[in-house]
């Protein structure tokens, strides 16, 4: 019995609740290892007084006004004060803090804002006659802001003291319209930082599925006014909806790979109490984005996550090239495991008559019968040229969930993590961009691949994937097409060849994360 069947058997025998409790235990084990390493990482990367003074003394070519906008309602004074103090501690000083209070019933919240506004005139509270909700209150803060750039913050979180400095540096040195940073969590007593989010650069497929960008984010105000402010219809996922509009408008998005935001985590947060509402709002945001852009797709809730799928509008022929030791029994099993029927088998790429070309290692066998539809729906999308699925060994350990480069070295994403694991930032459950996929279980556009190998006969599929980067075409990993290594077979080892990289730093994998992944649990 392979690992997938063991998982299903456990689910069937123990029920949904016990099954997902076991999954959560595994995830928490992985997260706890990361948190222990992150605690050491934080101590090793403390912002020194020397660095702080250097930033304070730094002379920018110009110093634009930054407006930090915050929605507030009955915020406990201890958290509101800590947020304000984190803004006062910024090394970049040309800022204003616009906090819109939604007519808090707690007088201490209002009094706290009034007292701080007397201490520093850059703190500008707005007292509304009613609570307009998170979007409405934020928009009220934006309405009174005067800055060239708008920075979003929640009322009980903290900004790193170099946050505004880093944001201004990027805006002045690039053509970015919108920037976002890495973030972590801070506990209720502000004693511990944990659960870091070391994010990839701009990733359209991942952003559609989930709002991985989140905090800290900033946008040019004129761009924000052009695309529209937050929309209250999506409260609970209002920032995700805004980010989808940012992508839709073609704004220039830039990732700052630095820890600039500390998100307060406590049990009574809105997202914890209203998770279903947040997921519903996100689904509405995604589906409305699809409708506006004539994308035939849909987001649905699956096991507490939003699952995005696309409709294949026709039935293109797919050419399948199986390499390795091929037997009649293997081909029979493969056909049995493949629901999609418009296929042909070929022996070399230039024979292909299909619009799309699948590469498959004879040592692995797809597990889900809709594996080809799952790949096909993605490779059919605009600017997506190659798609790879997940491959696991007999014990359910990851052999392939996409490929990345760390300091020029080729690595497998989340190697050896179990197939039941959601992996880092739940990326194991979401479609997302990768630098490359290997030629063991993948699909690409036939015409484009054949043109490439005609011009580059001595190459491999990984270098082909890398060649797409400069053409603004994307390589995608999907967890919804998955295969298992067959008994007695071996999966190909990673190539040690030197690849011609189109980037100095892999945009789809955070180098800091690579430092912390070395001793993640593998079983």
JSON list of N, CA and C in Angstrom, two decimals, residues 256-303:
[
{"chain": "A", "resi": 256, "resn": "UNK", "atom": "N", "xyz": [10.05, 43.57, -1.38]},
{"chain": "A", "resi": 256, "resn": "UNK", "atom": "CA", "xyz": [11.20, 43.91, -0.53]},
{"chain": "A", "resi": 256, "resn": "UNK", "atom": "C", "xyz": [11.47, 42.71, 0.37]},
{"chain": "A", "resi": 257, "resn": "UNK", "atom": "N", "xyz": [12.53, 41.95, 0.12]},
{"chain": "A", "resi": 257, "resn": "UNK", "atom": "CA", "xyz": [12.78, 40.72, 0.90]},
{"chain": "A", "resi": 257, "resn": "UNK", "atom": "C", "xyz": [13.39, 41.02, 2.27]},
{"chain": "A", "resi": 258, "resn": "UNK", "atom": "N", "xyz": [12.68, 41.83, 3.03]},
{"chain": "A", "resi": 258, "resn": "UNK", "atom": "CA", "xyz": [13.13, 42.18, 4.38]},
{"chain": "A", "resi": 258, "resn": "UNK", "atom": "C", "xyz": [11.94, 42.12, 5.33]},
{"chain": "A", "resi": 259, "resn": "UNK", "atom": "N", "xyz": [12.22, 41.79, 6.59]},
{"chain": "A", "resi": 259, "resn": "UNK", "atom": "CA", "xyz": [11.18, 41.62, 7.59]},
{"chain": "A", "resi": 259, "resn": "UNK", "atom": "C", "xyz": [10.78, 43.00, 8.14]},
{"chain": "A", "resi": 260, "resn": "UNK", "atom": "N", "xyz": [9.71, 43.59, 7.57]},
{"chain": "A", "resi": 260, "resn": "UNK", "atom": "CA", "xyz": [9.36, 44.96, 7.91]},
{"chain": "A", "resi": 260, "resn": "UNK", "atom": "C", "xyz": [8.06, 45.09, 8.69]},
{"chain": "A", "resi": 261, "resn": "UNK", "atom": "N", "xyz": [7.40, 43.98, 8.96]},
{"chain": "A", "resi": 261, "resn": "UNK", "atom": "CA", "xyz": [6.07, 44.07, 9.59]},
{"chain": "A", "resi": 261, "resn": "UNK", "atom": "C", "xyz": [5.87, 42.92, 10.56]},
{"chain": "A", "resi": 262, "resn": "UNK", "atom": "N", "xyz": [5.29, 43.22, 11.72]},
{"chain": "A", "resi": 262, "resn": "UNK", "atom": "CA", "xyz": [5.02, 42.22, 12.74]},
{"chain": "A", "resi": 262, "resn": "UNK", "atom": "C", "xyz": [3.50, 42.18, 12.99]},
{"chain": "A", "resi": 263, "resn": "UNK", "atom": "N", "xyz": [2.90, 41.11, 12.56]},
{"chain": "A", "resi": 263, "resn": "UNK", "atom": "CA", "xyz": [1.44, 40.96, 12.59]},
{"chain": "A", "resi": 263, "resn": "UNK", "atom": "C", "xyz": [1.04, 40.35, 13.93]},
{"chain": "A", "resi": 264, "resn": "UNK", "atom": "N", "xyz": [0.19, 41.06, 14.67]},
{"chain": "A", "resi": 264, "resn": "UNK", "atom": "CA", "xyz": [-0.23, 40.59, 15.99]},
{"chain": "A", "resi": 264, "resn": "UNK", "atom": "C", "xyz": [-1.10, 39.34, 15.86]},
{"chain": "A", "resi": 265, "resn": "UNK", "atom": "N", "xyz": [-0.75, 38.33, 16.61]},
{"chain": "A", "resi": 265, "resn": "UNK", "atom": "CA", "xyz": [-1.54, 37.11, 16.60]},
{"chain": "A", "resi": 265, "resn": "UNK", "atom": "C", "xyz": [-2.12, 36.85, 17.98]},
{"chain": "A", "resi": 266, "resn": "UNK", "atom": "N", "xyz": [-3.44, 36.84, 18.04]},
{"chain": "A", "resi": 266, "resn": "UNK", "atom": "CA", "xyz": [-4.12, 36.44, 19.27]},
{"chain": "A", "resi": 266, "resn": "UNK", "atom": "C", "xyz": [-5.46, 35.83, 18.90]},
{"chain": "A", "resi": 267, "resn": "UNK", "atom": "N", "xyz": [-6.00, 35.06, 19.82]},
{"chain": "A", "resi": 267, "resn": "UNK", "atom": "CA", "xyz": [-7.12, 34.17, 19.51]},
{"chain": "A", "resi": 267, "resn": "UNK", "atom": "C", "xyz": [-8.38, 34.90, 19.07]},
{"chain": "A", "resi": 268, "resn": "UNK", "atom": "N", "xyz": [-8.58, 36.14, 19.46]},
{"chain": "A", "resi": 268, "resn": "UNK", "atom": "CA", "xyz": [-9.83, 36.83, 19.16]},
{"chain": "A", "resi": 268, "resn": "UNK", "atom": "C", "xyz": [-9.74, 37.73, 17.94]},
{"chain": "A", "resi": 269, "resn": "UNK", "atom": "N", "xyz": [-8.76, 37.49, 17.08]},
{"chain": "A", "resi": 269, "resn": "UNK", "atom": "CA", "xyz": [-8.64, 38.30, 15.87]},
{"chain": "A", "resi": 269, "resn": "UNK", "atom": "C", "xyz": [-9.82, 38.05, 14.95]},
{"chain": "A", "resi": 270, "resn": "UNK", "atom": "N", "xyz": [-10.10, 39.03, 14.08]},
{"chain": "A", "resi": 270, "resn": "UNK", "atom": "CA", "xyz": [-11.23, 38.92, 13.16]},
{"chain": "A", "resi": 270, "resn": "UNK", "atom": "C", "xyz": [-11.11, 37.70, 12.27]},
{"chain": "A", "resi": 271, "resn": "UNK", "atom": "N", "xyz": [-9.91, 37.45, 11.75]},
{"chain": "A", "resi": 271, "resn": "UNK", "atom": "CA", "xyz": [-9.73, 36.36, 10.80]},
{"chain": "A", "resi": 271, "resn": "UNK", "atom": "C", "xyz": [-9.97, 35.01, 11.46]},
{"chain": "A", "resi": 272, "resn": "UNK", "atom": "N", "xyz": [-9.60, 34.87, 12.73]},
{"chain": "A", "resi": 272, "resn": "UNK", "atom": "CA", "xyz": [-9.82, 33.59, 13.41]},
{"chain": "A", "resi": 272, "resn": "UNK", "atom": "C", "xyz": [-11.30, 33.39, 13.71]},
{"chain": "A", "resi": 273, "resn": "UNK", "atom": "N", "xyz": [-11.97, 34.45, 14.14]},
{"chain": "A", "resi": 273, "resn": "UNK", "atom": "CA", "xyz": [-13.38, 34.33, 14.49]},
{"chain": "A", "resi": 273, "resn": "UNK", "atom": "C", "xyz": [-14.28, 34.23, 13.27]},
{"chain": "A", "resi": 274, "resn": "UNK", "atom": "N", "xyz": [-13.83, 34.76, 12.15]},
{"chain": "A", "resi": 274, "resn": "UNK", "atom": "CA", "xyz": [-14.68, 34.83, 10.96]},
{"chain": "A", "resi": 274, "resn": "UNK", "atom": "C", "xyz": [-13.98, 34.23, 9.74]},
{"chain": "A", "resi": 275, "resn": "UNK", "atom": "N", "xyz": [-13.34, 33.08, 9.94]},
{"chain": "A", "resi": 275, "resn": "UNK", "atom": "CA", "xyz": [-12.58, 32.46, 8.85]},
{"chain": "A", "resi": 275, "resn": "UNK", "atom": "C", "xyz": [-13.47, 32.17, 7.66]},
{"chain": "A", "resi": 276, "resn": "UNK", "atom": "N", "xyz": [-14.67, 31.64, 7.91]},
{"chain": "A", "resi": 276, "resn": "UNK", "atom": "CA", "xyz": [-15.57, 31.32, 6.80]},
{"chain": "A", "resi": 276, "resn": "UNK", "atom": "C", "xyz": [-15.92, 32.58, 6.01]},
{"chain": "A", "resi": 277, "resn": "UNK", "atom": "N", "xyz": [-16.15, 33.68, 6.72]},
{"chain": "A", "resi": 277, "resn": "UNK", "atom": "CA", "xyz": [-16.48, 34.92, 6.04]},
{"chain": "A", "resi": 277, "resn": "UNK", "atom": "C", "xyz": [-15.30, 35.41, 5.20]},
{"chain": "A", "resi": 278, "resn": "UNK", "atom": "N", "xyz": [-14.11, 35.28, 5.75]},
{"chain": "A", "resi": 278, "resn": "UNK", "atom": "CA", "xyz": [-12.91, 35.70, 5.01]},
{"chain": "A", "resi": 278, "resn": "UNK", "atom": "C", "xyz": [-12.73, 34.87, 3.74]},
{"chain": "A", "resi": 279, "resn": "UNK", "atom": "N", "xyz": [-12.93, 33.55, 3.86]},
{"chain": "A", "resi": 279, "resn": "UNK", "atom": "CA", "xyz": [-12.80, 32.68, 2.69]},
{"chain": "A", "resi": 279, "resn": "UNK", "atom": "C", "xyz": [-13.87, 32.99, 1.65]},
{"chain": "A", "resi": 280, "resn": "UNK", "atom": "N", "xyz": [-15.08, 33.27, 2.11]},
{"chain": "A", "resi": 280, "resn": "UNK", "atom": "CA", "xyz": [-16.16, 33.61, 1.19]},
{"chain": "A", "resi": 280, "resn": "UNK", "atom": "C", "xyz": [-15.85, 34.92, 0.47]},
{"chain": "A", "resi": 281, "resn": "UNK", "atom": "N", "xyz": [-15.33, 35.91, 1.21]},
{"chain": "A", "resi": 281, "resn": "UNK", "atom": "CA", "xyz": [-14.98, 37.19, 0.59]},
{"chain": "A", "resi": 281, "resn": "UNK", "atom": "C", "xyz": [-13.86, 37.01, -0.43]},
{"chain": "A", "resi": 282, "resn": "UNK", "atom": "N", "xyz": [-12.89, 36.15, -0.12]},
{"chain": "A", "resi": 282, "resn": "UNK", "atom": "CA", "xyz": [-11.80, 35.89, -1.05]},
{"chain": "A", "resi": 282, "resn": "UNK", "atom": "C", "xyz": [-12.31, 35.22, -2.32]},
{"chain": "A", "resi": 283, "resn": "UNK", "atom": "N", "xyz": [-13.21, 34.25, -2.16]},
{"chain": "A", "resi": 283, "resn": "UNK", "atom": "CA", "xyz": [-13.79, 33.59, -3.34]},
{"chain": "A", "resi": 283, "resn": "UNK", "atom": "C", "xyz": [-14.53, 34.58, -4.22]},
{"chain": "A", "resi": 284, "resn": "UNK", "atom": "N", "xyz": [-15.28, 35.47, -3.58]},
{"chain": "A", "resi": 284, "resn": "UNK", "atom": "CA", "xyz": [-16.00, 36.49, -4.36]},
{"chain": "A", "resi": 284, "resn": "UNK", "atom": "C", "xyz": [-15.01, 37.39, -5.09]},
{"chain": "A", "resi": 285, "resn": "UNK", "atom": "N", "xyz": [-13.92, 37.77, -4.43]},
{"chain": "A", "resi": 285, "resn": "UNK", "atom": "CA", "xyz": [-12.91, 38.62, -5.06]},
{"chain": "A", "resi": 285, "resn": "UNK", "atom": "C", "xyz": [-12.29, 37.93, -6.27]},
{"chain": "A", "resi": 286, "resn": "UNK", "atom": "N", "xyz": [-11.95, 36.64, -6.11]},
{"chain": "A", "resi": 286, "resn": "UNK", "atom": "CA", "xyz": [-11.32, 35.89, -7.20]},
{"chain": "A", "resi": 286, "resn": "UNK", "atom": "C", "xyz": [-12.29, 35.72, -8.36]},
{"chain": "A", "resi": 287, "resn": "UNK", "atom": "N", "xyz": [-13.54, 35.33, -8.05]},
{"chain": "A", "resi": 287, "resn": "UNK", "atom": "CA", "xyz": [-14.51, 35.08, -9.12]},
{"chain": "A", "resi": 287, "resn": "UNK", "atom": "C", "xyz": [-14.89, 36.37, -9.84]},
{"chain": "A", "resi": 288, "resn": "UNK", "atom": "N", "xyz": [-14.96, 37.47, -9.11]},
{"chain": "A", "resi": 288, "resn": "UNK", "atom": "CA", "xyz": [-15.23, 38.76, -9.76]},
{"chain": "A", "resi": 288, "resn": "UNK", "atom": "C", "xyz": [-14.06, 39.18, -10.64]},
{"chain": "A", "resi": 289, "resn": "UNK", "atom": "N", "xyz": [-12.84, 38.88, -10.20]},
{"chain": "A", "resi": 289, "resn": "UNK", "atom": "CA", "xyz": [-11.66, 39.16, -11.03]},
{"chain": "A", "resi": 289, "resn": "UNK", "atom": "C", "xyz": [-11.74, 38.35, -12.33]},
{"chain": "A", "resi": 290, "resn": "UNK", "atom": "N", "xyz": [-12.10, 37.08, -12.22]},
{"chain": "A", "resi": 290, "resn": "UNK", "atom": "CA", "xyz": [-12.26, 36.24, -13.41]},
{"chain": "A", "resi": 290, "resn": "UNK", "atom": "C", "xyz": [-13.32, 36.83, -14.36]},
{"chain": "A", "resi": 291, "resn": "UNK", "atom": "N", "xyz": [-14.45, 37.21, -13.81]},
{"chain": "A", "resi": 291, "resn": "UNK", "atom": "CA", "xyz": [-15.55, 37.74, -14.64]},
{"chain": "A", "resi": 291, "resn": "UNK", "atom": "C", "xyz": [-15.14, 39.01, -15.36]},
{"chain": "A", "resi": 292, "resn": "UNK", "atom": "N", "xyz": [-14.44, 39.90, -14.66]},
{"chain": "A", "resi": 292, "resn": "UNK", "atom": "CA", "xyz": [-14.02, 41.16, -15.29]},
{"chain": "A", "resi": 292, "resn": "UNK", "atom": "C", "xyz": [-13.05, 40.93, -16.43]},
{"chain": "A", "resi": 293, "resn": "UNK", "atom": "N", "xyz": [-12.27, 39.87, -16.33]},
{"chain": "A", "resi": 293, "resn": "UNK", "atom": "CA", "xyz": [-11.21, 39.63, -17.30]},
{"chain": "A", "resi": 293, "resn": "UNK", "atom": "C", "xyz": [-11.53, 38.49, -18.27]},
{"chain": "A", "resi": 294, "resn": "UNK", "atom": "N", "xyz": [-12.80, 38.08, -18.30]},
{"chain": "A", "resi": 294, "resn": "UNK", "atom": "CA", "xyz": [-13.25, 37.03, -19.21]},
{"chain": "A", "resi": 294, "resn": "UNK", "atom": "C", "xyz": [-12.42, 35.76, -19.10]},
{"chain": "A", "resi": 295, "resn": "UNK", "atom": "N", "xyz": [-12.04, 35.43, -17.86]},
{"chain": "A", "resi": 295, "resn": "UNK", "atom": "CA", "xyz": [-11.33, 34.19, -17.59]},
{"chain": "A", "resi": 295, "resn": "UNK", "atom": "C", "xyz": [-12.35, 33.14, -17.17]},
{"chain": "A", "resi": 296, "resn": "UNK", "atom": "N", "xyz": [-12.36, 32.02, -17.86]},
{"chain": "A", "resi": 296, "resn": "UNK", "atom": "CA", "xyz": [-13.33, 30.97, -17.53]},
{"chain": "A", "resi": 296, "resn": "UNK", "atom": "C", "xyz": [-12.74, 30.13, -16.41]},
{"chain": "A", "resi": 297, "resn": "UNK", "atom": "N", "xyz": [-13.02, 30.52, -15.20]},
{"chain": "A", "resi": 297, "resn": "UNK", "atom": "CA", "xyz": [-12.49, 29.84, -14.04]},
{"chain": "A", "resi": 297, "resn": "UNK", "atom": "C", "xyz": [-13.37, 30.07, -12.83]},
{"chain": "A", "resi": 298, "resn": "UNK", "atom": "N", "xyz": [-13.03, 29.42, -11.72]},
{"chain": "A", "resi": 298, "resn": "UNK", "atom": "CA", "xyz": [-13.86, 29.53, -10.53]},
{"chain": "A", "resi": 298, "resn": "UNK", "atom": "C", "xyz": [-13.04, 29.18, -9.29]},
{"chain": "A", "resi": 299, "resn": "UNK", "atom": "N", "xyz": [-13.34, 29.86, -8.20]},
{"chain": "A", "resi": 299, "resn": "UNK", "atom": "CA", "xyz": [-12.75, 29.53, -6.91]},
{"chain": "A", "resi": 299, "resn": "UNK", "atom": "C", "xyz": [-13.80, 28.85, -6.05]},
{"chain": "A", "resi": 300, "resn": "UNK", "atom": "N", "xyz": [-13.44, 27.72, -5.44]},
{"chain": "A", "resi": 300, "resn": "UNK", "atom": "CA", "xyz": [-14.34, 27.00, -4.55]},
{"chain": "A", "resi": 300, "resn": "UNK", "atom": "C", "xyz": [-13.59, 26.63, -3.28]},
{"chain": "A", "resi": 301, "resn": "UNK", "atom": "N", "xyz": [-14.33, 26.48, -2.18]},
{"chain": "A", "resi": 301, "resn": "UNK", "atom": "CA", "xyz": [-13.72, 26.12, -0.90]},
{"chain": "A", "resi": 301, "resn": "UNK", "atom": "C", "xyz": [-13.48, 24.62, -0.83]},
{"chain": "A", "resi": 302, "resn": "UNK", "atom": "N", "xyz": [-12.25, 24.23, -0.52]},
{"chain": "A", "resi": 302, "resn": "UNK", "atom": "CA", "xyz": [-11.89, 22.82, -0.35]},
{"chain": "A", "resi": 302, "resn": "UNK", "atom": "C", "xyz": [-11.03, 22.71, 0.91]},
{"chain": "A", "resi": 303, "resn": "UNK", "atom": "N", "xyz": [-11.53, 22.03, 1.93]},
{"chain": "A", "resi": 303, "resn": "UNK", "atom": "CA", "xyz": [-10.79, 21.79, 3.17]},
{"chain": "A", "resi": 303, "resn": "UNK", "atom": "C", "xyz": [-10.23, 23.08, 3.78]}
]
